[in-house]
Amino acid sequence: MTEIYHNPRCTKSREALNLLQSRGLDVRVIKYLEEPPSEKQLRQIVKLLGIRPEQLVRKGEKLFKELGLADQTLTDKQWIATLAEHPRLIERPIVVHDGKAAIGRPIDQVVEILDG
């Protein structure tokens, strides 16, 4: 099964979902703002993406500034906890397919894990 961490209000997220559906994939849509991933799920996503947790953070998000995160140095564990508590900060969309993951910015990254 393919999973997409989806925000229906996001153009890139809708584009990724359309791509998955156009390929006839069985897709589990996770509206992560309504159903936030746990810290354990976030650790797994970061591992599949091959990135540090901080790289999953939407630093241009208003909430990022409101929380004063630009002025802090957080550990990977603290970033995971922050993302779990504030899912709006999670970069989107994230697609998980066949043991691989990609952030759909640009959409080509999703195509790579589907075709790879």
XYZ file of N, CA, C and O in Angstrom:
464
model
N 0.836 -1.184 0.000
C 0.000 0.000 0.000
C 0.880 1.246 0.000
O 1.919 1.283 0.631
N 0.419 2.235 -0.685
C 1.102 3.524 -0.746
C 0.398 4.480 0.206
O -0.827 4.493 0.287
N 1.181 5.271 0.934
C 0.616 6.253 1.860
C 1.021 7.649 1.413
O 2.131 7.845 0.913
N 0.108 8.578 1.626
C 0.438 9.985 1.395
C 0.011 10.771 2.625
O -1.118 10.645 3.095
N 0.955 11.514 3.161
C 0.658 12.459 4.237
C 0.223 13.731 3.513
O 1.029 14.395 2.865
N -1.071 14.000 3.607
C -1.759 14.909 2.691
C -2.420 16.072 3.409
O -3.007 15.907 4.481
N -2.311 17.236 2.778
C -3.060 18.421 3.199
C -3.884 18.836 1.976
O -3.323 19.332 0.995
N -5.204 18.623 2.017
C -6.038 18.911 0.855
C -5.996 20.375 0.394
O -6.319 20.667 -0.753
N -5.564 21.274 1.253
C -5.497 22.689 0.883
C -4.222 23.038 0.114
O -4.091 24.137 -0.413
N -3.283 22.098 0.057
C -1.984 22.336 -0.576
C -2.000 21.848 -2.027
O -2.301 20.683 -2.307
N -1.642 22.720 -2.937
C -1.605 22.382 -4.357
C -0.657 21.224 -4.638
O -0.996 20.300 -5.376
N 0.542 21.250 -4.075
C 1.525 20.182 -4.302
C 1.020 18.848 -3.752
O 1.255 17.799 -4.348
N 0.326 18.905 -2.635
C -0.209 17.688 -2.038
C -1.316 17.109 -2.925
O -1.362 15.897 -3.164
N -2.186 17.951 -3.427
C -3.244 17.487 -4.341
C -2.639 16.924 -5.622
O -3.094 15.901 -6.149
N -1.585 17.562 -6.106
C -0.899 17.089 -7.307
C -0.316 15.684 -7.092
O -0.448 14.803 -7.954
N 0.295 15.468 -5.936
C 0.872 14.158 -5.633
C -0.222 13.095 -5.506
O -0.080 11.986 -6.026
N -1.316 13.435 -4.845
C -2.415 12.484 -4.704
C -2.990 12.127 -6.078
O -3.254 10.954 -6.361
N -3.155 13.118 -6.940
C -3.655 12.861 -8.295
C -2.718 11.928 -9.053
O -3.161 11.035 -9.773
N -1.410 12.129 -8.899
C -0.429 11.268 -9.551
C -0.598 9.822 -9.086
O -0.647 8.898 -9.903
N -0.702 9.627 -7.779
C -0.837 8.275 -7.224
C -2.122 7.612 -7.727
O -2.114 6.457 -8.134
N -3.208 8.369 -7.722
C -4.488 7.822 -8.172
C -4.476 7.531 -9.665
O -5.028 6.530 -10.102
N -3.809 8.381 -10.447
C -3.754 8.174 -11.894
C -2.990 6.901 -12.250
O -3.189 6.331 -13.321
N -2.145 6.460 -11.331
C -1.381 5.229 -11.554
C -2.124 3.994 -11.041
O -1.602 2.890 -11.093
N -3.321 4.219 -10.511
C -4.137 3.105 -10.050
C -3.645 2.466 -8.765
O -3.976 1.313 -8.470
N -2.872 3.195 -7.989
C -2.322 2.657 -6.737
C -3.379 2.644 -5.638
O -4.264 3.503 -5.598
N -3.269 1.674 -4.758
C -4.095 1.615 -3.559
C -3.459 2.596 -2.570
O -2.368 2.325 -2.048
N -4.111 3.725 -2.349
C -3.505 4.811 -1.575
C -4.237 5.009 -0.253
O -5.460 5.141 -0.227
N -3.468 5.025 0.808
C -4.002 5.411 2.118
C -3.687 6.894 2.288
O -2.516 7.275 2.353
N -4.741 7.692 2.336
C -4.584 9.137 2.491
C -4.621 9.462 3.979
O -5.610 9.188 4.661
N -3.536 10.044 4.450
C -3.434 10.437 5.861
C -3.468 11.957 5.906
O -2.513 12.615 5.507
N -4.591 12.490 6.356
C -4.701 13.943 6.509
C -3.995 14.287 7.821
O -4.594 14.285 8.889
N -2.711 14.555 7.696
C -1.842 14.630 8.870
C -2.173 15.776 9.817
O -1.752 15.755 10.970
N -2.925 16.772 9.369
C -3.326 17.834 10.290
C -4.463 17.348 11.196
O -4.613 17.833 12.314
N -5.244 16.383 10.694
C -6.336 15.809 11.481
C -5.881 14.563 12.237
O -6.405 14.246 13.294
N -4.945 13.841 11.658
C -4.426 12.587 12.207
C -2.902 12.671 12.239
O -2.207 12.082 11.424
N -2.347 13.475 13.172
C -0.895 13.696 13.190
C -0.113 12.409 13.411
O -0.526 11.544 14.189
N 1.012 12.276 12.726
C 1.855 11.101 12.956
C 2.476 11.156 14.354
O 2.756 12.227 14.885
N 2.668 9.984 14.915
C 3.312 9.887 16.226
C 4.812 10.141 16.071
O 5.336 10.175 14.949
N 5.489 10.268 17.197
C 6.944 10.440 17.149
C 7.582 9.219 16.485
O 8.508 9.358 15.691
N 7.065 8.031 16.802
C 7.601 6.814 16.201
C 7.419 6.840 14.676
O 8.346 6.510 13.926
N 6.243 7.238 14.216
C 5.996 7.325 12.769
C 6.906 8.361 12.123
O 7.434 8.136 11.034
N 7.096 9.479 12.787
C 7.973 10.525 12.247
C 9.416 10.039 12.143
O 10.085 10.317 11.146
N 9.877 9.301 13.148
C 11.236 8.751 13.087
C 11.376 7.814 11.885
O 12.377 7.844 11.173
N 10.356 7.005 11.634
C 10.373 6.084 10.509
C 10.370 6.847 9.179
O 11.113 6.513 8.253
N 9.553 7.880 9.083
C 9.479 8.693 7.857
C 10.831 9.333 7.572
O 11.329 9.296 6.448
N 11.429 9.923 8.593
C 12.732 10.578 8.438
C 13.779 9.564 7.985
O 14.600 9.842 7.105
N 13.726 8.371 8.563
C 14.674 7.312 8.186
C 14.484 6.934 6.714
O 15.453 6.817 5.966
N 13.224 6.750 6.289
C 12.946 6.398 4.889
C 13.367 7.509 3.932
O 13.826 7.240 2.822
N 13.202 8.749 4.367
C 13.589 9.886 3.534
C 15.113 10.058 3.486
O 15.636 10.679 2.559
N 15.801 9.537 4.509
C 17.251 9.684 4.569
C 17.688 11.096 4.906
O 18.698 11.578 4.405
N 16.894 11.753 5.762
C 17.184 13.137 6.138
C 17.205 13.255 7.662
O 16.827 12.339 8.379
N 17.642 14.415 8.130
C 17.561 14.752 9.554
C 16.168 15.328 9.817
O 15.572 15.945 8.932
N 15.624 15.164 11.001
C 14.289 15.681 11.306
C 14.111 17.171 10.998
O 13.057 17.582 10.520
N 15.147 17.960 11.218
C 15.042 19.401 10.959
C 14.746 19.685 9.485
O 14.112 20.684 9.153
N 15.172 18.787 8.599
C 14.946 18.982 7.167
C 13.491 18.737 6.772
O 13.110 19.041 5.649
N 12.691 18.225 7.683
C 11.273 17.980 7.433
C 10.412 19.166 7.883
O 9.208 19.162 7.722
N 11.055 20.184 8.421
C 10.355 21.334 8.998
C 10.106 22.413 7.936
O 11.001 22.790 7.194
N 8.871 22.888 7.921
C 8.491 24.013 7.058
C 8.899 25.313 7.767
O 8.152 25.858 8.566
N 10.085 25.789 7.454
C 10.630 26.944 8.166
C 9.986 28.265 7.746
O 10.116 29.257 8.441
N 9.274 28.264 6.637
C 8.574 29.477 6.211
C 7.185 29.598 6.823
O 6.502 30.602 6.646
N 6.782 28.589 7.555
C 5.457 28.569 8.190
C 5.420 29.609 9.314
O 6.366 29.740 10.091
N 4.316 30.335 9.393
C 4.138 31.368 10.416
C 4.357 30.792 11.822
O 4.988 31.423 12.666
N 3.864 29.581 12.050
C 3.998 28.934 13.353
C 5.468 28.736 13.739
O 5.827 28.844 14.908
N 6.325 28.472 12.772
C 7.760 28.298 13.025
C 8.314 29.556 13.707
O 9.044 29.472 14.695
N 7.936 30.711 13.164
C 8.399 31.981 13.736
C 7.751 32.244 15.092
O 8.406 32.694 16.031
N 6.437 31.952 15.190
C 5.722 32.187 16.447
C 6.310 31.379 17.603
O 6.330 31.836 18.743
N 6.771 30.174 17.313
C 7.354 29.318 18.350
C 8.808 29.668 18.646
O 9.416 29.088 19.547
N 9.370 30.599 17.892
C 10.751 31.016 18.110
C 11.768 29.949 17.755
O 12.880 29.936 18.292
N 11.405 29.054 16.826
C 12.288 27.940 16.500
C 13.539 28.360 15.738
O 14.553 27.669 15.804
N 13.478 29.485 15.059
C 14.644 29.954 14.311
C 15.789 30.318 15.254
O 16.958 30.259 14.878
N 15.433 30.648 16.474
C 16.433 31.082 17.452
C 16.913 29.954 18.358
O 17.639 30.196 19.315
N 16.487 28.713 18.058
C 16.826 27.596 18.925
C 17.662 26.556 18.185
O 17.583 26.441 16.976
N 18.446 25.840 18.936
C 19.175 24.695 18.406
C 18.578 23.463 19.064
O 18.728 23.268 20.271
N 17.870 22.664 18.260
C 17.192 21.496 18.797
C 17.910 20.216 18.363
O 18.493 20.156 17.283
N 17.812 19.201 19.198
C 18.330 17.891 18.847
C 17.335 17.220 17.898
O 16.186 17.678 17.759
N 17.754 16.126 17.273
C 16.834 15.380 16.402
C 15.593 14.951 17.181
O 14.466 15.052 16.682
N 15.794 14.490 18.399
C 14.671 14.056 19.238
C 13.716 15.217 19.519
O 12.487 15.055 19.482
N 14.254 16.386 19.773
C 13.417 17.561 20.039
C 12.651 17.994 18.778
O 11.501 18.397 18.863
N 13.298 17.888 17.607
C 12.602 18.227 16.358
C 11.442 17.275 16.136
O 10.345 17.683 15.740
N 11.672 15.988 16.371
C 10.609 14.988 16.208
C 9.438 15.320 17.134
O 8.274 15.299 16.721
N 9.741 15.620 18.392
C 8.690 15.965 19.359
C 7.937 17.219 18.923
O 6.704 17.286 19.034
N 8.660 18.194 18.399
C 8.042 19.436 17.934
C 7.116 19.173 16.751
O 5.995 19.687 16.690
N 7.567 18.348 15.815
C 6.739 18.021 14.647
C 5.497 17.231 15.054
O 4.415 17.441 14.503
N 5.645 16.333 16.017
C 4.503 15.555 16.492
C 3.476 16.469 17.164
O 2.270 16.291 17.006
N 3.975 17.445 17.893
C 3.087 18.376 18.601
C 2.484 19.424 17.668
O 1.355 19.881 17.875
N 3.212 19.787 16.627
C 2.776 20.837 15.702
C 2.855 20.324 14.261
O 3.756 20.704 13.495
N 1.932 19.460 13.858
C 2.011 18.855 12.518
C 1.953 19.860 11.368
O 2.401 19.551 10.264
N 1.481 21.053 11.623
C 1.457 22.082 10.580
C 2.876 22.389 10.075
O 3.075 22.850 8.961
N 3.883 22.080 10.902
C 5.273 22.346 10.531
C 5.877 21.273 9.628
O 6.982 21.433 9.140
N 5.143 20.174 9.404
C 5.681 19.073 8.601
C 5.612 19.423 7.121
O 4.559 19.831 6.611
N 6.734 19.250 6.447
C 6.791 19.472 4.993
C 5.818 18.519 4.321
O 5.604 17.403 4.780
N 5.240 18.960 3.217
C 4.231 18.153 2.537
C 4.354 18.268 1.039
O 4.933 19.246 0.564
N 3.794 17.303 0.369
C 3.283 16.021 0.833
C 4.423 15.028 0.994
O 5.480 15.182 0.389
N 4.198 14.014 1.799
C 5.161 12.919 1.939
C 4.471 11.667 1.411
O 3.348 11.356 1.817
N 5.150 10.986 0.505
C 4.630 9.740 -0.051
C 5.549 8.603 0.378
O 6.766 8.720 0.264
N 4.944 7.528 0.879
C 5.675 6.329 1.268
C 5.189 5.207 0.358
O 3.981 4.945 0.272
N 6.150 4.563 -0.336
C 5.800 3.538 -1.322
C 6.899 2.484 -1.375
O 8.067 2.813 -1.587
N 6.525 1.241 -1.171
C 7.467 0.116 -1.268
C 8.759 0.336 -0.483
O 9.863 0.144 -1.005
N 8.633 0.774 0.754
C 9.805 0.934 1.614
C 10.652 2.154 1.317
O 11.751 2.282 1.842
N 10.138 3.050 0.483
C 10.846 4.289 0.175
C 9.905 5.453 0.457
O 8.685 5.279 0.499
N 10.471 6.628 0.622
C 9.660 7.814 0.865
C 10.233 8.993 0.098
O 11.425 9.025 -0.211
N 9.354 9.951 -0.193
C 9.776 11.173 -0.869
C 8.865 12.312 -0.453
O 7.671 12.112 -0.192
N 9.454 13.485 -0.402
C 8.673 14.706 -0.234
C 8.332 15.167 -1.643
O 9.212 15.247 -2.501
N 7.075 15.453 -1.888
C 6.615 15.790 -3.233
C 6.881 17.208 -3.669
O 6.034 17.828 -4.305
N 8.030 17.726 -3.363
C 8.462 19.057 -3.812
C 9.869 18.917 -4.344
O 10.798 18.868 -3.551
N 10.068 18.779 -5.597
C 9.081 18.747 -6.675
C 8.460 17.357 -6.811
O 8.970 16.370 -6.252
N 7.391 17.276 -7.586
C 6.659 16.029 -7.781
C 7.543 14.943 -8.383
O 7.291 13.755 -8.180
N 8.592 15.334 -9.087
C 9.518 14.371 -9.684
C 10.099 13.411 -8.646
O 10.439 12.278 -8.968
N 10.234 13.874 -7.402
C 10.771 13.018 -6.350
C 9.828 11.860 -6.046
O 10.261 10.758 -5.736
N 8.515 12.110 -6.167
C 7.539 11.046 -5.975
C 7.608 10.089 -7.150
O 7.591 8.869 -6.970
N 7.700 10.610 -8.353
C 7.816 9.779 -9.560
C 9.015 8.838 -9.431
O 8.928 7.657 -9.767
N 10.124 9.341 -8.900
C 11.334 8.530 -8.740
C 11.109 7.305 -7.860
O 11.555 6.215 -8.189
N 10.384 7.474 -6.737
C 10.188 6.310 -5.870
C 9.130 5.367 -6.452
O 9.161 4.177 -6.180
N 8.226 5.884 -7.264
C 7.232 5.027 -7.900
C 7.860 4.200 -9.018
O 7.540 3.026 -9.175
N 8.755 4.822 -9.760
C 9.380 4.160 -10.909
C 10.638 3.396 -10.540
O 11.101 2.567 -11.317
N 11.218 3.742 -9.386
C 12.500 3.170 -8.999
C 12.383 1.769 -8.557
O 13.127 0.914 -8.540
